[in-house]
Short mmCIF file of C-alpha atoms and ligand atoms in Angstrom, two decimals:
data_model
loop_
_atom_site.label_atom_id
_atom_site.label_comp_id
_atom_site.label_asym_id
_atom_site.label_seq_id
_atom_site.Cartn_x
_atom_site.Cartn_y
_atom_site.Cartn_z
CA MET A 21 19.11 -7.52 -14.86
CA ARG A 22 20.42 -4.75 -13.21
CA LEU A 23 17.96 -4.67 -10.13
CA LEU A 24 19.61 -8.04 -9.41
CA SER A 25 22.63 -6.89 -9.32
CA SER A 26 22.36 -3.93 -6.48
CA MET A 27 20.63 -7.35 -4.38
CA GLY A 28 22.09 -10.74 -2.86
CA SER A 29 23.58 -13.10 -3.65
CA ALA A 30 22.27 -15.89 -6.17
CA LYS A 31 21.71 -18.80 -4.20
CA GLU A 32 19.99 -16.20 -1.73
CA ILE A 33 17.66 -15.19 -4.05
CA GLN A 34 16.66 -18.31 -5.37
CA GLN A 35 15.63 -18.90 -2.07
CA TYR A 36 13.22 -16.79 -1.90
CA LEU A 37 11.74 -17.45 -5.33
CA LYS A 38 11.03 -21.15 -4.62
CA ARG A 39 9.52 -20.38 -1.48
CA PHE A 40 7.45 -17.97 -2.68
CA SER A 41 6.16 -19.82 -6.00
CA GLN A 42 5.38 -22.41 -3.27
CA LEU A 43 2.52 -20.16 -1.69
CA ASP A 44 -0.62 -19.48 -2.72
CA ALA A 45 -0.69 -17.24 -6.29
CA LYS A 46 -2.43 -14.42 -4.58
CA ARG A 47 -0.79 -14.62 -1.55
CA PHE A 48 1.95 -13.73 -2.45
CA ALA A 49 2.41 -9.60 -1.26
CA VAL A 50 0.51 -6.63 -0.83
CA VAL A 51 2.17 -3.40 -2.26
CA LYS A 52 0.75 -0.67 -0.80
CA VAL A 53 1.99 3.01 -3.07
CA GLY A 54 1.00 5.95 -1.95
CA GLY A 55 0.59 9.15 -4.48
CA ALA A 56 3.91 10.52 -3.43
CA VAL A 57 5.53 7.79 -4.81
CA LEU A 58 3.18 7.69 -8.25
CA ARG A 59 4.12 11.28 -9.02
CA ASP A 60 7.87 11.00 -7.64
CA ASP A 61 9.49 7.56 -8.40
CA LEU A 62 7.21 5.75 -10.69
CA ASP A 63 10.23 4.23 -13.41
CA ALA A 64 11.31 2.97 -10.37
CA LEU A 65 7.69 1.22 -9.10
CA THR A 66 7.43 -0.02 -12.63
CA SER A 67 10.68 -1.31 -12.58
CA SER A 68 10.91 -3.34 -9.42
CA LEU A 69 6.50 -4.38 -10.16
CA ALA A 70 7.67 -5.72 -13.73
CA PHE A 71 10.49 -7.40 -12.19
CA LEU A 72 8.90 -9.36 -9.73
CA GLN A 73 6.41 -9.93 -12.58
CA GLN A 74 9.12 -11.84 -14.83
CA VAL A 75 10.41 -13.77 -12.08
CA GLY A 76 6.60 -15.53 -11.92
CA LEU A 77 5.23 -13.36 -9.01
CA THR A 78 2.26 -10.73 -9.11
CA PRO A 79 1.94 -8.69 -6.06
CA ILE A 80 -1.18 -7.36 -5.60
CA VAL A 81 -1.00 -3.63 -5.68
CA LEU A 82 -3.25 -0.86 -3.73
CA HIS A 83 -2.47 3.28 -4.29
CA GLY A 84 -4.12 6.37 -3.10
CA ALA A 85 -3.85 9.75 -4.56
CA GLY A 86 -3.53 11.97 -1.80
CA PRO A 87 -0.93 14.88 -3.40
CA GLN A 88 -3.18 14.64 -6.43
CA LEU A 89 -6.14 15.44 -4.66
CA ASP A 90 -4.98 17.64 -2.50
CA GLU A 91 -3.45 20.02 -5.77
CA GLU A 92 -6.74 18.97 -8.09
CA LEU A 93 -9.31 20.05 -5.42
CA ALA A 94 -7.49 23.44 -4.22
CA ALA A 95 -6.94 24.29 -8.35
CA ALA A 96 -10.99 23.88 -8.43
CA GLY A 97 -11.25 25.73 -5.23
CA ILE A 98 -11.95 23.52 -2.35
CA VAL A 99 -10.23 24.37 0.57
CA LYS A 100 -8.95 21.52 2.43
CA GLN A 101 -9.94 20.25 5.96
CA THR A 102 -9.35 16.97 7.45
CA VAL A 103 -10.70 14.64 10.58
CA ASP A 104 -7.85 13.17 11.89
CA GLY A 105 -6.19 12.44 9.11
CA LEU A 106 -9.53 11.43 6.77
CA ARG A 107 -10.33 14.80 4.15
CA VAL A 108 -13.59 15.61 4.49
CA THR A 109 -15.00 14.80 1.16
CA SER A 110 -18.31 16.75 0.06
CA PRO A 111 -19.99 15.27 -3.40
CA GLN A 112 -18.21 18.10 -5.48
CA ALA A 113 -15.22 16.97 -3.82
CA LEU A 114 -16.04 13.45 -4.95
CA ALA A 115 -16.95 13.93 -8.30
CA ILE A 116 -12.88 15.09 -8.48
CA VAL A 117 -11.75 12.24 -6.20
CA ARG A 118 -12.90 10.10 -8.81
CA ARG A 119 -11.59 11.60 -11.59
CA VAL A 120 -7.77 11.53 -10.01
CA PHE A 121 -8.38 8.03 -8.74
CA GLN A 122 -9.16 7.33 -12.34
CA ALA A 123 -5.95 9.03 -14.12
CA GLN A 124 -3.75 7.62 -11.36
CA ASN A 125 -4.98 3.98 -11.96
CA LEU A 126 -4.88 4.09 -15.07
CA LYS A 127 -1.29 6.05 -15.52
CA LEU A 128 0.01 3.20 -13.21
CA VAL A 129 -1.52 0.21 -15.44
CA GLU A 130 0.13 2.02 -18.50
CA ALA A 131 3.47 2.35 -17.49
CA LEU A 132 3.46 -0.80 -16.25
CA GLN A 133 2.31 -1.98 -19.75
CA ALA A 134 4.56 0.48 -21.14
CA VAL A 135 7.67 -1.97 -20.50
CA ASP A 136 5.99 -5.31 -20.77
CA ALA A 137 4.12 -6.07 -17.60
CA ARG A 138 0.92 -7.31 -17.82
CA ALA A 139 -1.03 -5.05 -15.35
CA THR A 140 -4.95 -4.72 -14.84
CA SER A 141 -6.91 -1.47 -13.63
CA ILE A 142 -9.39 -2.50 -10.46
CA LEU A 143 -11.48 1.30 -9.71
CA SER A 144 -14.58 -0.35 -8.45
CA GLY A 145 -15.76 -3.81 -7.04
CA VAL A 146 -13.08 -4.54 -4.27
CA PHE A 147 -13.98 -3.05 -0.98
CA GLU A 148 -17.82 -2.16 -0.11
CA ALA A 149 -17.82 0.73 2.39
CA ASP A 150 -19.54 2.28 4.58
CA TYR A 151 -19.82 6.01 5.77
CA ILE A 152 -17.37 7.09 8.98
CA ASP A 153 -19.69 9.66 9.89
CA ARG A 154 -21.60 11.34 7.31
CA ASP A 155 -21.95 14.50 9.06
CA ARG A 156 -18.63 15.13 9.78
CA LEU A 157 -16.59 13.96 6.94
CA GLY A 158 -19.26 13.54 4.27
CA LEU A 159 -18.36 10.97 1.70
CA VAL A 160 -15.72 9.12 3.59
CA GLY A 161 -16.09 5.66 4.06
CA GLU A 162 -14.56 2.62 5.78
CA VAL A 163 -14.34 -1.13 4.86
CA VAL A 164 -17.11 -3.50 5.40
CA ARG A 165 -16.45 -6.10 3.23
CA VAL A 166 -13.24 -6.98 0.70
CA ASN A 167 -14.26 -8.88 -2.70
CA LEU A 168 -11.43 -10.88 -3.74
CA ALA A 169 -13.01 -11.93 -7.41
CA PRO A 170 -11.32 -9.16 -9.39
CA ILE A 171 -8.66 -9.63 -7.70
CA GLU A 172 -8.30 -13.22 -8.07
CA ALA A 173 -9.39 -13.29 -12.05
CA SER A 174 -6.15 -11.09 -12.41
CA ILE A 175 -4.24 -13.03 -10.56
CA ARG A 176 -4.68 -16.08 -12.45
CA VAL A 177 -4.03 -14.56 -16.07
CA SER A 178 -0.46 -12.78 -14.42
CA SER A 179 -1.50 -9.92 -14.28
CA ILE A 180 -1.03 -7.16 -11.60
CA PRO A 181 -3.74 -6.29 -10.35
CA VAL A 182 -3.96 -2.26 -9.55
CA ILE A 183 -6.66 -1.41 -7.18
CA ALA A 184 -7.65 1.90 -6.31
CA SER A 185 -8.49 2.96 -2.27
CA LEU A 186 -12.46 3.92 -3.43
CA GLY A 187 -15.64 1.86 -2.02
CA GLU A 188 -18.77 1.82 -2.58
CA THR A 189 -21.92 1.27 -0.20
CA ALA A 190 -24.09 -1.57 -0.53
CA GLY A 191 -26.91 0.55 -2.11
CA GLY A 192 -24.35 2.10 -4.56
CA GLN A 193 -22.51 4.98 -3.35
CA ILE A 194 -18.80 5.91 -4.01
CA LEU A 195 -17.24 6.86 -1.11
CA ASN A 196 -13.40 8.18 -0.56
CA VAL A 197 -11.19 5.70 1.85
CA ASN A 198 -7.50 5.84 2.88
CA ALA A 199 -5.66 4.14 0.86
CA ASP A 200 -3.94 2.65 4.13
CA PHE A 201 -6.69 1.61 5.88
CA ALA A 202 -8.32 -0.19 2.19
CA ALA A 203 -4.36 -1.99 2.35
CA ASN A 204 -4.82 -2.97 6.07
CA GLU A 205 -8.28 -4.25 5.39
CA LEU A 206 -7.20 -5.94 2.10
CA VAL A 207 -4.76 -7.54 4.23
CA GLN A 208 -6.65 -9.44 6.70
CA VAL A 209 -8.70 -10.52 4.69
CA LEU A 210 -5.82 -12.20 2.05
CA GLN A 211 -3.24 -12.96 5.08
CA PRO A 212 -0.60 -12.44 2.47
CA TYR A 213 3.25 -13.47 3.28
CA LYS A 214 4.84 -9.81 2.77
CA ILE A 215 3.05 -6.56 3.17
CA VAL A 216 5.06 -3.64 2.08
CA PHE A 217 4.42 -0.06 2.26
CA LEU A 218 6.17 2.03 -0.21
CA THR A 219 7.01 5.54 0.33
CA GLY A 220 8.98 8.56 -0.95
CA ALA A 221 11.07 8.55 2.20
CA GLY A 222 11.73 4.63 2.22
CA GLY A 223 10.91 4.00 5.33
CA LEU A 224 9.60 4.65 9.48
CA LEU A 225 12.23 7.89 10.24
CA ASP A 226 14.16 8.52 13.72
CA GLY A 227 15.05 12.23 15.06
CA ASP A 228 17.69 12.75 12.87
CA GLY A 229 15.78 11.77 9.57
CA LYS A 230 17.17 8.44 8.68
CA VAL A 231 15.59 5.02 8.12
CA ILE A 232 14.89 2.90 11.14
CA ASP A 233 15.92 -0.55 10.15
CA SER A 234 13.78 -2.51 12.76
CA ILE A 235 10.96 -2.14 15.34
CA ASN A 236 9.82 -4.49 17.50
CA LEU A 237 6.05 -3.31 18.35
CA SER A 238 6.01 -5.15 21.35
CA SER A 239 9.03 -3.87 23.29
CA GLU A 240 9.56 -0.57 21.49
CA TYR A 241 5.64 0.78 20.68
CA GLU A 242 5.04 2.64 23.46
CA SER A 243 8.69 4.92 23.58
CA LEU A 244 8.17 5.15 20.00
CA MET A 245 4.83 7.31 20.06
CA ALA A 246 6.44 9.00 23.17
CA GLN A 247 9.13 10.55 21.04
CA PRO A 248 8.80 14.43 20.52
CA TRP A 249 10.42 13.94 17.38
CA ILE A 250 7.49 11.19 15.82
CA GLU A 251 5.32 13.71 13.78
CA GLY A 252 1.87 12.73 12.37
CA GLY A 253 2.05 11.34 9.72
CA MET A 254 4.09 8.82 11.01
CA ARG A 255 2.17 7.70 14.32
CA LEU A 256 -0.80 7.76 11.83
CA LYS A 257 0.90 5.27 10.29
CA LEU A 258 3.00 3.81 13.03
CA GLU A 259 -0.18 3.39 15.01
CA GLN A 260 -2.49 1.53 11.67
CA ILE A 261 0.71 -0.90 11.31
CA LYS A 262 0.09 -2.14 14.64
CA ARG A 263 -3.72 -2.05 14.37
CA LEU A 264 -2.54 -3.80 11.30
CA LEU A 265 -0.65 -6.88 12.76
CA ASP A 266 -2.47 -7.07 15.41
CA GLY A 267 -4.83 -8.47 13.24
CA LEU A 268 -2.49 -11.36 11.59
CA PRO A 269 -0.34 -14.21 13.12
CA PRO A 270 2.77 -13.27 15.47
CA ALA A 271 5.32 -13.82 12.80
CA SER A 272 4.07 -11.68 10.28
CA SER A 273 5.81 -8.09 9.68
CA VAL A 274 5.62 -4.99 7.13
CA SER A 275 8.12 -3.65 5.73
CA ILE A 276 8.01 -0.25 4.22
CA THR A 277 10.74 1.19 1.73
CA ARG A 278 11.08 2.74 -1.75
CA PRO A 279 10.35 1.45 -4.83
CA ALA A 280 13.82 0.42 -5.96
CA GLU A 281 14.42 -1.34 -2.89
CA LEU A 282 11.09 -3.68 -3.54
CA ALA A 283 13.15 -6.50 -4.87
CA LYS A 284 15.51 -6.57 -2.28
CA GLU A 285 13.01 -6.35 0.24
CA LEU A 286 11.74 -9.82 -0.89
CA PHE A 287 14.61 -11.27 -1.66
CA THR A 288 17.22 -10.63 0.58
CA HIS A 289 17.71 -11.51 4.06
CA ARG A 290 18.88 -8.03 4.94
CA GLY A 291 16.45 -6.38 3.37
CA SER A 292 15.73 -2.42 2.75
CA GLY A 293 14.02 0.36 4.67
CA THR A 294 12.01 0.12 8.04
CA LEU A 295 11.40 -3.63 8.86
CA VAL A 296 8.18 -3.50 11.37
CA ARG A 297 7.13 -6.75 13.84
CA ARG A 298 4.81 -7.30 16.41
C1 X2W B 329 -7.75 9.50 0.86
C2 X2W B 329 -7.18 8.54 -0.19
C3 X2W B 329 -6.12 8.86 -0.57
C4 X2W B 329 -4.81 8.73 0.27
C5 X2W B 329 -7.59 11.35 0.22
O1 X2W B 329 -8.53 11.61 0.04
O2 X2W B 329 -6.23 11.39 0.78
C6 X2W B 329 -9.18 9.83 2.65
O3 X2W B 329 -8.59 10.81 3.27
P1 X2W B 329 -2.10 8.81 -0.09
O4 X2W B 329 -1.11 8.83 -1.10
O5 X2W B 329 -1.83 7.30 -0.15
O6 X2W B 329 -2.26 9.26 1.45
N1 X2W B 329 -9.05 9.57 1.62
C7 X2W B 329 -10.63 10.02 3.12
O7 X2W B 329 -4.70 8.29 0.96
O8 X2W B 329 -3.99 8.47 -0.86
#
């Protein structure tokens, strides 16, 4: 157990394991995995997730595919256009979006199975969505209802649900949904004990490119957002995390870390990456 030795003391880990094992199994953790992590850090991701399963915990994984979509759409000659950070998605683009999400989802499921972890591919049936603004964004959705049944079925057999952020309208039209938005909706419904965003950077970065240990939104949000070094992506992320935490019980928190640090984040007091509290 190489992962364990790089974490905390055995006693500390046992305390957390005991606490988690007493929870409702489906509320243990939601882990959002950005597309860049699937591309650059798949081995660390799969070993961290497999480790959780070995100790009897089943995280719910929701993934994006942003960089892969950029690449495949560009290869098809579709010029990238975004509105407020959301990808304008035409019918031609959607066909590629669906194919890329499916490929990335299966890549993660197969990588988990290759290290003897049980994982279930969930490409549809979780997010009922509606158009955000059909004229400006095209086939892009916001989640209007979350159906937990496919997730619960997977967790009942201790298989890690691996969910793509595609939505479906009541009329059956598939829509492209931003993966952070989808994660937020899932979290509001599940109210999980742990919420983790896995990113390549391993946390929110300060002006010198160093990971910020912790952020207390109630006292720091306004001053952070006013910093000149807060860039587009991080600004959007922080805004979303604030919105997410506003809808959760006051003691909730969100961790942003990298895949290799996932177990440390979950099983030690000190954690790793950036811890955001309300
Ligand atoms: C996103 C879905 C993928 C995503 C997109 O098309 O890029 C919209 O913008 P990451 O890797 O988590 O960023 N959807 C509507 O969010 O992936």
